Short mmCIF file of C-alpha atoms and ligand atoms in Angstrom, two decimals:
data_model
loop_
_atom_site.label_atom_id
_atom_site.label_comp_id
_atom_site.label_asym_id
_atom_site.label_seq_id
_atom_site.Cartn_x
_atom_site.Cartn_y
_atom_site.Cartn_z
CA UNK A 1 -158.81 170.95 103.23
CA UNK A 2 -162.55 171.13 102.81
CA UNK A 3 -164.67 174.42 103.79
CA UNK A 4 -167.41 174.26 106.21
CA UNK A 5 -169.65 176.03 103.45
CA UNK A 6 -172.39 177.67 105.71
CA UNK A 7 -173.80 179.97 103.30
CA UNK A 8 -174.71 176.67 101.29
CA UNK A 9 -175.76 174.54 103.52
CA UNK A 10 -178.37 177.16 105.35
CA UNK A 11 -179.46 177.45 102.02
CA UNK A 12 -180.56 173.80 101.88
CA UNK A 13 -181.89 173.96 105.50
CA UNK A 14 -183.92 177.16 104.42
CA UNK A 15 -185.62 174.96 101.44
CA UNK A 16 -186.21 172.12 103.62
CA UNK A 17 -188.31 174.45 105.81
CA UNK A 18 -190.36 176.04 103.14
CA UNK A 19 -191.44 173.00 101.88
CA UNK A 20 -192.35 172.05 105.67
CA UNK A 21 -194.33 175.39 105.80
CA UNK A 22 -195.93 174.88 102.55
CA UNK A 23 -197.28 171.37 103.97
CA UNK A 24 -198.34 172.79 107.23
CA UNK A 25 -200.45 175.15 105.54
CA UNK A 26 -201.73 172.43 102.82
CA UNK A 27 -202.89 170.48 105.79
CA UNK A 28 -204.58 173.60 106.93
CA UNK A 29 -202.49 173.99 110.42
CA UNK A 30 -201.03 176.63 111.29
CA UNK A 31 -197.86 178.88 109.83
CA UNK A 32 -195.42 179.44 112.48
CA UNK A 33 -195.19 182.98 113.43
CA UNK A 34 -191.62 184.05 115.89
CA UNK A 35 -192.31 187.35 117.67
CA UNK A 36 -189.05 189.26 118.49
CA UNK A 37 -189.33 192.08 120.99
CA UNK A 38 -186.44 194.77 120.60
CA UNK A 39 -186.34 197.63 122.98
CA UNK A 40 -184.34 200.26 121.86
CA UNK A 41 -182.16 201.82 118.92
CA UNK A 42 -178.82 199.68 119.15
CA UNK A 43 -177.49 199.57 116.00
CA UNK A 44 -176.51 195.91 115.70
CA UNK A 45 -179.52 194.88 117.12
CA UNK A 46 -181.76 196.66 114.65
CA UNK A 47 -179.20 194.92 112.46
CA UNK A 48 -180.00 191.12 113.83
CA UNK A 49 -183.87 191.74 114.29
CA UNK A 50 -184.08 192.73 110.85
CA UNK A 51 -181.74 189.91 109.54
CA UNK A 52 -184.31 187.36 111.63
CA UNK A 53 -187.52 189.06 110.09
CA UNK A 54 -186.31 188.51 106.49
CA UNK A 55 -185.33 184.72 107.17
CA UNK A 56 -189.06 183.93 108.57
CA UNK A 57 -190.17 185.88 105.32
CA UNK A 58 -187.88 183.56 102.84
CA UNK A 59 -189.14 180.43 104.63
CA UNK A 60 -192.88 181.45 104.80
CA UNK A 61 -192.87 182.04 108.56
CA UNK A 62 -195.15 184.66 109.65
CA UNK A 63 -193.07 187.56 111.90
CA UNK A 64 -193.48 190.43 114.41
CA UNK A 65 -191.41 192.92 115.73
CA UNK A 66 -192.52 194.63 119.37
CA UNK A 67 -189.90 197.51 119.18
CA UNK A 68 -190.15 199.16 122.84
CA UNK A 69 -188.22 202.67 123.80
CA UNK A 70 -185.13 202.65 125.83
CA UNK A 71 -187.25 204.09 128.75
CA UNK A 72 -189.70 201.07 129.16
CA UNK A 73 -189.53 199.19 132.82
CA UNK A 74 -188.54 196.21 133.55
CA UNK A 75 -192.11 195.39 134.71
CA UNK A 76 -193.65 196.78 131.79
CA UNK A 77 -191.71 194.58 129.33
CA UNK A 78 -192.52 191.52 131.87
CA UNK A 79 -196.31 192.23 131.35
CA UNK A 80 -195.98 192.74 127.48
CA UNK A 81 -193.64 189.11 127.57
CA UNK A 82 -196.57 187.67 129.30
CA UNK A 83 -199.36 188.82 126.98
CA UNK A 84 -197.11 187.10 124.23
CA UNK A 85 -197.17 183.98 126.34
CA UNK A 86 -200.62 183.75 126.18
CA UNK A 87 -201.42 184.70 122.42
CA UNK A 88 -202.09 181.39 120.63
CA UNK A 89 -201.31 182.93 117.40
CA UNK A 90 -197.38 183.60 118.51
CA UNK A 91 -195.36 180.42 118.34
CA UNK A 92 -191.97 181.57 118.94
CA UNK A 93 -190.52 184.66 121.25
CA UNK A 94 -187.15 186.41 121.58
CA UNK A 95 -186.21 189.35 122.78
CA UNK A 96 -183.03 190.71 121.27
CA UNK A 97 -179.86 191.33 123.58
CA UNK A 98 -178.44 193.24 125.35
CA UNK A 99 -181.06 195.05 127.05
CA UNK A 100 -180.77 198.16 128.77
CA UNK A 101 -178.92 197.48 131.92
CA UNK A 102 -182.30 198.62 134.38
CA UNK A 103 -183.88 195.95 132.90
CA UNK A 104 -182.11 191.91 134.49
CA UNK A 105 -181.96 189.76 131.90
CA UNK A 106 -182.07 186.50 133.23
CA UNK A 107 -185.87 187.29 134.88
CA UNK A 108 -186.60 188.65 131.59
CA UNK A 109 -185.29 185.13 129.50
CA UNK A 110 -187.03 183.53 132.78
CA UNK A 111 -190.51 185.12 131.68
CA UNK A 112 -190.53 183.60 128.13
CA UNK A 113 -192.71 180.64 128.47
CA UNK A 114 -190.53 177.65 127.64
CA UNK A 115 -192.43 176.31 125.03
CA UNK A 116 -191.85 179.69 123.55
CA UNK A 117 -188.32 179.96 123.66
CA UNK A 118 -186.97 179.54 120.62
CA UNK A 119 -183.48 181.19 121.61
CA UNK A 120 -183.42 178.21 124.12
CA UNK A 121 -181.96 180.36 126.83
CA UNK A 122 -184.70 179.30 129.72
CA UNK A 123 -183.12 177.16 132.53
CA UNK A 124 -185.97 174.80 131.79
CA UNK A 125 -184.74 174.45 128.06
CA UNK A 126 -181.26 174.58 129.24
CA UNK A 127 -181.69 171.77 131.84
CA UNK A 128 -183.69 169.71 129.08
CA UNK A 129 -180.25 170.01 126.52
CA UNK A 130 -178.07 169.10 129.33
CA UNK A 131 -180.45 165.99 129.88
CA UNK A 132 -180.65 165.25 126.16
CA UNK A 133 -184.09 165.84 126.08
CA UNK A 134 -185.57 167.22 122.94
CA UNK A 135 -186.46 170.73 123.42
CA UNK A 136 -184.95 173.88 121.38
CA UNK A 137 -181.12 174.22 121.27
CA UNK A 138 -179.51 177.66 121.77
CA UNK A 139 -179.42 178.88 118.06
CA UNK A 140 -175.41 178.51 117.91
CA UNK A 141 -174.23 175.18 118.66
CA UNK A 142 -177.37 173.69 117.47
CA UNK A 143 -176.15 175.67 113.97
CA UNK A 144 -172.93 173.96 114.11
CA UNK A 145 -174.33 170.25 115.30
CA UNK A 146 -176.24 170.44 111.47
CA UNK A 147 -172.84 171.68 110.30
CA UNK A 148 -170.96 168.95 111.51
CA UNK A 149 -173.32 166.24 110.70
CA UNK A 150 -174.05 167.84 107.00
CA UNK A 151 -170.62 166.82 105.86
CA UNK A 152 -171.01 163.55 108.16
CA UNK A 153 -167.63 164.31 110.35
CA UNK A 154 -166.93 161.76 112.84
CA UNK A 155 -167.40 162.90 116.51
CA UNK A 156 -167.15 159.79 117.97
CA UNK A 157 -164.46 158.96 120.22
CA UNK A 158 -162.90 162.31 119.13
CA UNK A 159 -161.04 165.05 121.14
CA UNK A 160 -162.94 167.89 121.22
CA UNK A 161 -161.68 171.30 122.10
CA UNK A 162 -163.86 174.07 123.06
CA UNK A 163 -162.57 177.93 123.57
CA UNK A 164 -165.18 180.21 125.58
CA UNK A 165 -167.45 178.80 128.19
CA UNK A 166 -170.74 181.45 127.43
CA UNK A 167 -174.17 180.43 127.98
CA UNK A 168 -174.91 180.95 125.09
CA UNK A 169 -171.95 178.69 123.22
CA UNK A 170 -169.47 177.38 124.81
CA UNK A 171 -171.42 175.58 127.81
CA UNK A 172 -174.27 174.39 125.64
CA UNK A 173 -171.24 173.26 122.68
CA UNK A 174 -170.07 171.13 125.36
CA UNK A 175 -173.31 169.17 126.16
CA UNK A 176 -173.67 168.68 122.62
CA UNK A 177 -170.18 167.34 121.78
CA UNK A 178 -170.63 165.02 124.65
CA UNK A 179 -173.74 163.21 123.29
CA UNK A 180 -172.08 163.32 120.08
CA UNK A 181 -169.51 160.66 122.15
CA UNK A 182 -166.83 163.35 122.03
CA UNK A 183 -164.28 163.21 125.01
CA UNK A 184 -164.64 167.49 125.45
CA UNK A 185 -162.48 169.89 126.89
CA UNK A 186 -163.50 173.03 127.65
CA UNK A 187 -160.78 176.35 127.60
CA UNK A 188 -161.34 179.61 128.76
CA UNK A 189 -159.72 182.71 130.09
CA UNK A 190 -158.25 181.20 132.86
CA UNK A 191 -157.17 178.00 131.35
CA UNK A 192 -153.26 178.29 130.85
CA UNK A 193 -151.46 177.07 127.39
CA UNK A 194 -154.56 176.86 125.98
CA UNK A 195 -151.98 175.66 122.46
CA UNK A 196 -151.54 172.39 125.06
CA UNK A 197 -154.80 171.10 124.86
CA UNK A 198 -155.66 172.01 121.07
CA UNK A 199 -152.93 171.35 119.78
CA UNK A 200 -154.22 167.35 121.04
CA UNK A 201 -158.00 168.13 119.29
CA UNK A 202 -159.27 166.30 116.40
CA UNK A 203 -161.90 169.14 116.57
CA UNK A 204 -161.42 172.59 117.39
CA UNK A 205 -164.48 174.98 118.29
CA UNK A 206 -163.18 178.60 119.37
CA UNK A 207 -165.92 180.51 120.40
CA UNK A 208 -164.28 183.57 122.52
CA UNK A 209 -164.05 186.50 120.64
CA UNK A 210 -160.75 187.49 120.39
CA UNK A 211 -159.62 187.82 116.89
CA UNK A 212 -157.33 185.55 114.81
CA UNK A 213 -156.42 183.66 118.23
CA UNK A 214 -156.00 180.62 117.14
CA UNK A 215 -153.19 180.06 115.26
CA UNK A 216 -151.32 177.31 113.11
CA UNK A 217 -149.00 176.13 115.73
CA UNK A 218 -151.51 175.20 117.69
CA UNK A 219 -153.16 172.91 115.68
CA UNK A 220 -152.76 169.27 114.24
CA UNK A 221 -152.35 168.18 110.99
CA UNK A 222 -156.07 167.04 110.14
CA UNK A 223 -158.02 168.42 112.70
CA UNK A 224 -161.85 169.77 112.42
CA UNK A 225 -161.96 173.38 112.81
CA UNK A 226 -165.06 175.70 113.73
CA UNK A 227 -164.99 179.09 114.06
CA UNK A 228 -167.97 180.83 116.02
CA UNK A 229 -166.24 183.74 116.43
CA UNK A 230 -166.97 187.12 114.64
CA UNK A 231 -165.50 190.78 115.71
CA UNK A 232 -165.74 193.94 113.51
CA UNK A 233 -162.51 195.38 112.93
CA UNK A 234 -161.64 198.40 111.27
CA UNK A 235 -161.01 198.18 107.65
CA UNK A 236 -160.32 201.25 106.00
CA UNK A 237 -160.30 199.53 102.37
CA UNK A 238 -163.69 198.16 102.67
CA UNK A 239 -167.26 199.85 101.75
CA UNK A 240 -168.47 199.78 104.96
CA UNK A 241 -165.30 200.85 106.85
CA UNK A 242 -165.09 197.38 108.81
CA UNK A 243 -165.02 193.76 108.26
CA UNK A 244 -165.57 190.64 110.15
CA UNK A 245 -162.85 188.38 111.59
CA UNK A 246 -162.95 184.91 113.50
CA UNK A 247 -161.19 183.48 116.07
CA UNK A 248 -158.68 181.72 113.90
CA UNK A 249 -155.82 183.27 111.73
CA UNK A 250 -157.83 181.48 108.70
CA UNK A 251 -154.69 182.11 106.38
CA UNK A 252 -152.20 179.89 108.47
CA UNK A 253 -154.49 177.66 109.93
CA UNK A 254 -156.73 176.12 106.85
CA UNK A 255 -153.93 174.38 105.17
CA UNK A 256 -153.46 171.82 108.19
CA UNK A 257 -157.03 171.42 108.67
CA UNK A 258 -159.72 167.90 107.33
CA UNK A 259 -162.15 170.90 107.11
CA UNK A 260 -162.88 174.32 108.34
CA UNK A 261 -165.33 177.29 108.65
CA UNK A 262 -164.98 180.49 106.89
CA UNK A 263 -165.91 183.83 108.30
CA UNK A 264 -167.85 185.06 106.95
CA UNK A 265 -170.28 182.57 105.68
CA UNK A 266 -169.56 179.65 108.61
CA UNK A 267 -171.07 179.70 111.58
CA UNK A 268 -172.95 182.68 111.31
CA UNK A 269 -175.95 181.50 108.39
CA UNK A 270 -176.19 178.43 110.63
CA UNK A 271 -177.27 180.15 113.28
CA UNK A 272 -179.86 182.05 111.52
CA UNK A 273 -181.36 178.63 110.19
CA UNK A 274 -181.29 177.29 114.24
CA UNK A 275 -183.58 179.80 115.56
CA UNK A 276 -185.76 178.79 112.34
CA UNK A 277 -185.22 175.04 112.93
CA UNK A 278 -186.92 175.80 116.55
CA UNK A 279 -189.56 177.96 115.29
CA UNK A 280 -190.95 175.19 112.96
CA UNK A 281 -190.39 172.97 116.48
CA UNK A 282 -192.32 175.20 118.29
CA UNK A 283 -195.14 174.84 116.14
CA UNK A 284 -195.13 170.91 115.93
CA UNK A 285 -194.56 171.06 119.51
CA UNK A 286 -197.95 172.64 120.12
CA UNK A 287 -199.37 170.12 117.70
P1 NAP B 1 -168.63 185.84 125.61
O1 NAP B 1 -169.90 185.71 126.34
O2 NAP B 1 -167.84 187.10 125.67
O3 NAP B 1 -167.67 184.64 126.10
C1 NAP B 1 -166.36 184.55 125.68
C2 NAP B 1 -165.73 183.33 126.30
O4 NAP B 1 -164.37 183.28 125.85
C3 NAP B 1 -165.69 183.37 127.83
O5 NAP B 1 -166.01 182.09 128.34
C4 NAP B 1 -164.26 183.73 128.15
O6 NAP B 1 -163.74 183.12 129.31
C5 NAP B 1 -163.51 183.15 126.96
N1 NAP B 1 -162.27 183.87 126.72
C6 NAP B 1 -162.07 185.21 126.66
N2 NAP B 1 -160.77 185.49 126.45
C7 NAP B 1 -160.15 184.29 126.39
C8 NAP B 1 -158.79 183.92 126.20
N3 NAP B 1 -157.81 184.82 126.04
N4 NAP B 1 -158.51 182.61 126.18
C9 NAP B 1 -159.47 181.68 126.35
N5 NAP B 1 -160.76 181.98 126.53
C10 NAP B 1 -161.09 183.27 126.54
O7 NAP B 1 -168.80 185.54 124.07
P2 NAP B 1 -169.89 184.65 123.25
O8 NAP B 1 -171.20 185.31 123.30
O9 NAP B 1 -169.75 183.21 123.65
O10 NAP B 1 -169.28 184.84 121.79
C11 NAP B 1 -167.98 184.42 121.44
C12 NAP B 1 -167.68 184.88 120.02
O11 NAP B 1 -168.60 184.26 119.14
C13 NAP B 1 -167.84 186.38 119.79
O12 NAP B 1 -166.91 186.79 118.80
C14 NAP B 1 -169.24 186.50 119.23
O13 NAP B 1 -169.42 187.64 118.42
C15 NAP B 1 -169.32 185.25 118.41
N6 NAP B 1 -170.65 184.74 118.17
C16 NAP B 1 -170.94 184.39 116.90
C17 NAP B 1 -172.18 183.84 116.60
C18 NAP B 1 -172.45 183.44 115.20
O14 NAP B 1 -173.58 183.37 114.81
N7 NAP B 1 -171.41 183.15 114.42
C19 NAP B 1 -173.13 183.69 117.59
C20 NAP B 1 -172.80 184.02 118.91
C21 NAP B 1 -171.55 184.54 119.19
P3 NAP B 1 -164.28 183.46 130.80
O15 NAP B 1 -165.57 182.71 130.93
O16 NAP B 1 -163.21 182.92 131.67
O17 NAP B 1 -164.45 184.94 130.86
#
């Protein structure tokens, strides 16, 4: 059994992009700057925009952070998302979720201009992935496509078994297995004996949320697994009173696995280095 190291290979990723930075600016173009709006105090979101700022400052990026109170309107936040739309100087734009729920977040992911969407959650991006098109993959699966092809694991012709059908994972996961010439299957909460289908997977991908849910017996000896899954559970015994567990029962299931993600230190780094990977995109995008 071989870990998906994604603490290490993020790392590499990160260096690759300095050195891109470092030649943009030797050329005299410009340094790519991601603007993240974040409206309100939410604790984990604070948590994430925060994470995101320090990555663009490690890689050279330029970075702002918009914070907006709870209290601003949904047409006040559209105005502010166009103003960033038009400011040649911003080359990539999120705006951390959730947002308070007065404010509809599919008009506000709709407002980000597409070239600008680095989160790749605009229909026009999302349409482009399902097309194959370049254009920026949501931050997630596109972390675990560089996973998979880091340690060069053959997708080809391979079962592929996806848990959770999100917008934001699971769907796009699928379009990407599938032009990696995987024969995919996609489970979710209303699939029944979900153990039937992975239990035929040469690679695994649980992405639902539900602790620990996978578990050895429904697995094959051999088989690729990927855990996107993270959930805070209490943890009495640790400094900060929680810690973070995957989808899979890690303990049972590593020892049958070709290769597997560790939680912490999977998934989660590789999806930092995506929404970099499309920030340095949007940038050569705009030439
Ligand atoms: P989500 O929007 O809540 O979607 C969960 C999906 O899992 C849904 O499609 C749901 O099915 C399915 N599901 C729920 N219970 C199930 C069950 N018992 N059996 C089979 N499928 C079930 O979650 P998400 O945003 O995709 O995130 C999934 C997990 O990944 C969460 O733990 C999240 O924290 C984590 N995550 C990690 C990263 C990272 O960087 N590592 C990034 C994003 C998310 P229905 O569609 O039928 O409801």
């Amino acid at each position: 059994m071989e870990l998906l190291n994604g603490n290490e290979v993020s790392k590499l990723i990160k260096i690759s992009i300095k050195e891109q930075v470092a030649t943009l600016k030797a050329e005299g173009k410009k340094t790519p700057h991601l603007a993240a709006i974040l409206v309100g105090s939410d604790g984990a979101s604070m948590t994430y925009v925060a994470a995101k700022e320090k990555d663009c400052k490690e890689v050279g990026f330029d970075s702002t952070v918009i914070r907006f109170d709870q209290s601003i309107s949904e047409a006040e936040l559209i105005t502010e998302i166009e103003k960033i739309n038009e400011d040649r100087n911003i080359d990539g734009l999120i705006v951390q979720l959730p947002l308070p729920k007065h404010i509809n977040e599919k008009k506000i992911t709709e407002t980000i201009h597409f070239k600008k969407d680095v989160d790749g959650f605009h229909p026009m991006n999302v349409g482009m992935m399902f097309k194959g098109l370049k254009t920026f993959l949501p931050a997630t699966p596109y972390g675990v496509i560089k996973l998979i092809e880091h340690y060069n694991i053959e997708t080809s012709g391979k079962n592929c078994v996806i848990i959770g059908r999100s917008d934001i994972v699971g769907k796009p996961m699928s379009a990407l297995m599938l032009q990696k010439n995987c024969t995919v299957t996609v489970c979710h909460s209303k699939t029944q004996n979900i153990g039937n289908f992975t239990k035929e997977a040469d690679i695994i991908i649980a992405a639902l949320g539900i602790p620990l849910f996978l578990k050895a017996d429904m697995v094959k000896e051999g088989a690729v697994v990927i855990d996107v899954g993270i959930t805070r559970v209490e943890n009495l015994n640790s400094k900060s009173g929680y810690s973070l567990k995957g989808d899979v029962d890690f303990e049972t299931v590593a020892p049958k696995c070709s290769y597997i993600t560790p939680v912490p230190g999977g998934v989660g780094p590789m999806t930092r280095v995506g929404l970099l990977l499309n920030t340095l995109e949007a940038v050569k995008m705009q030439g």
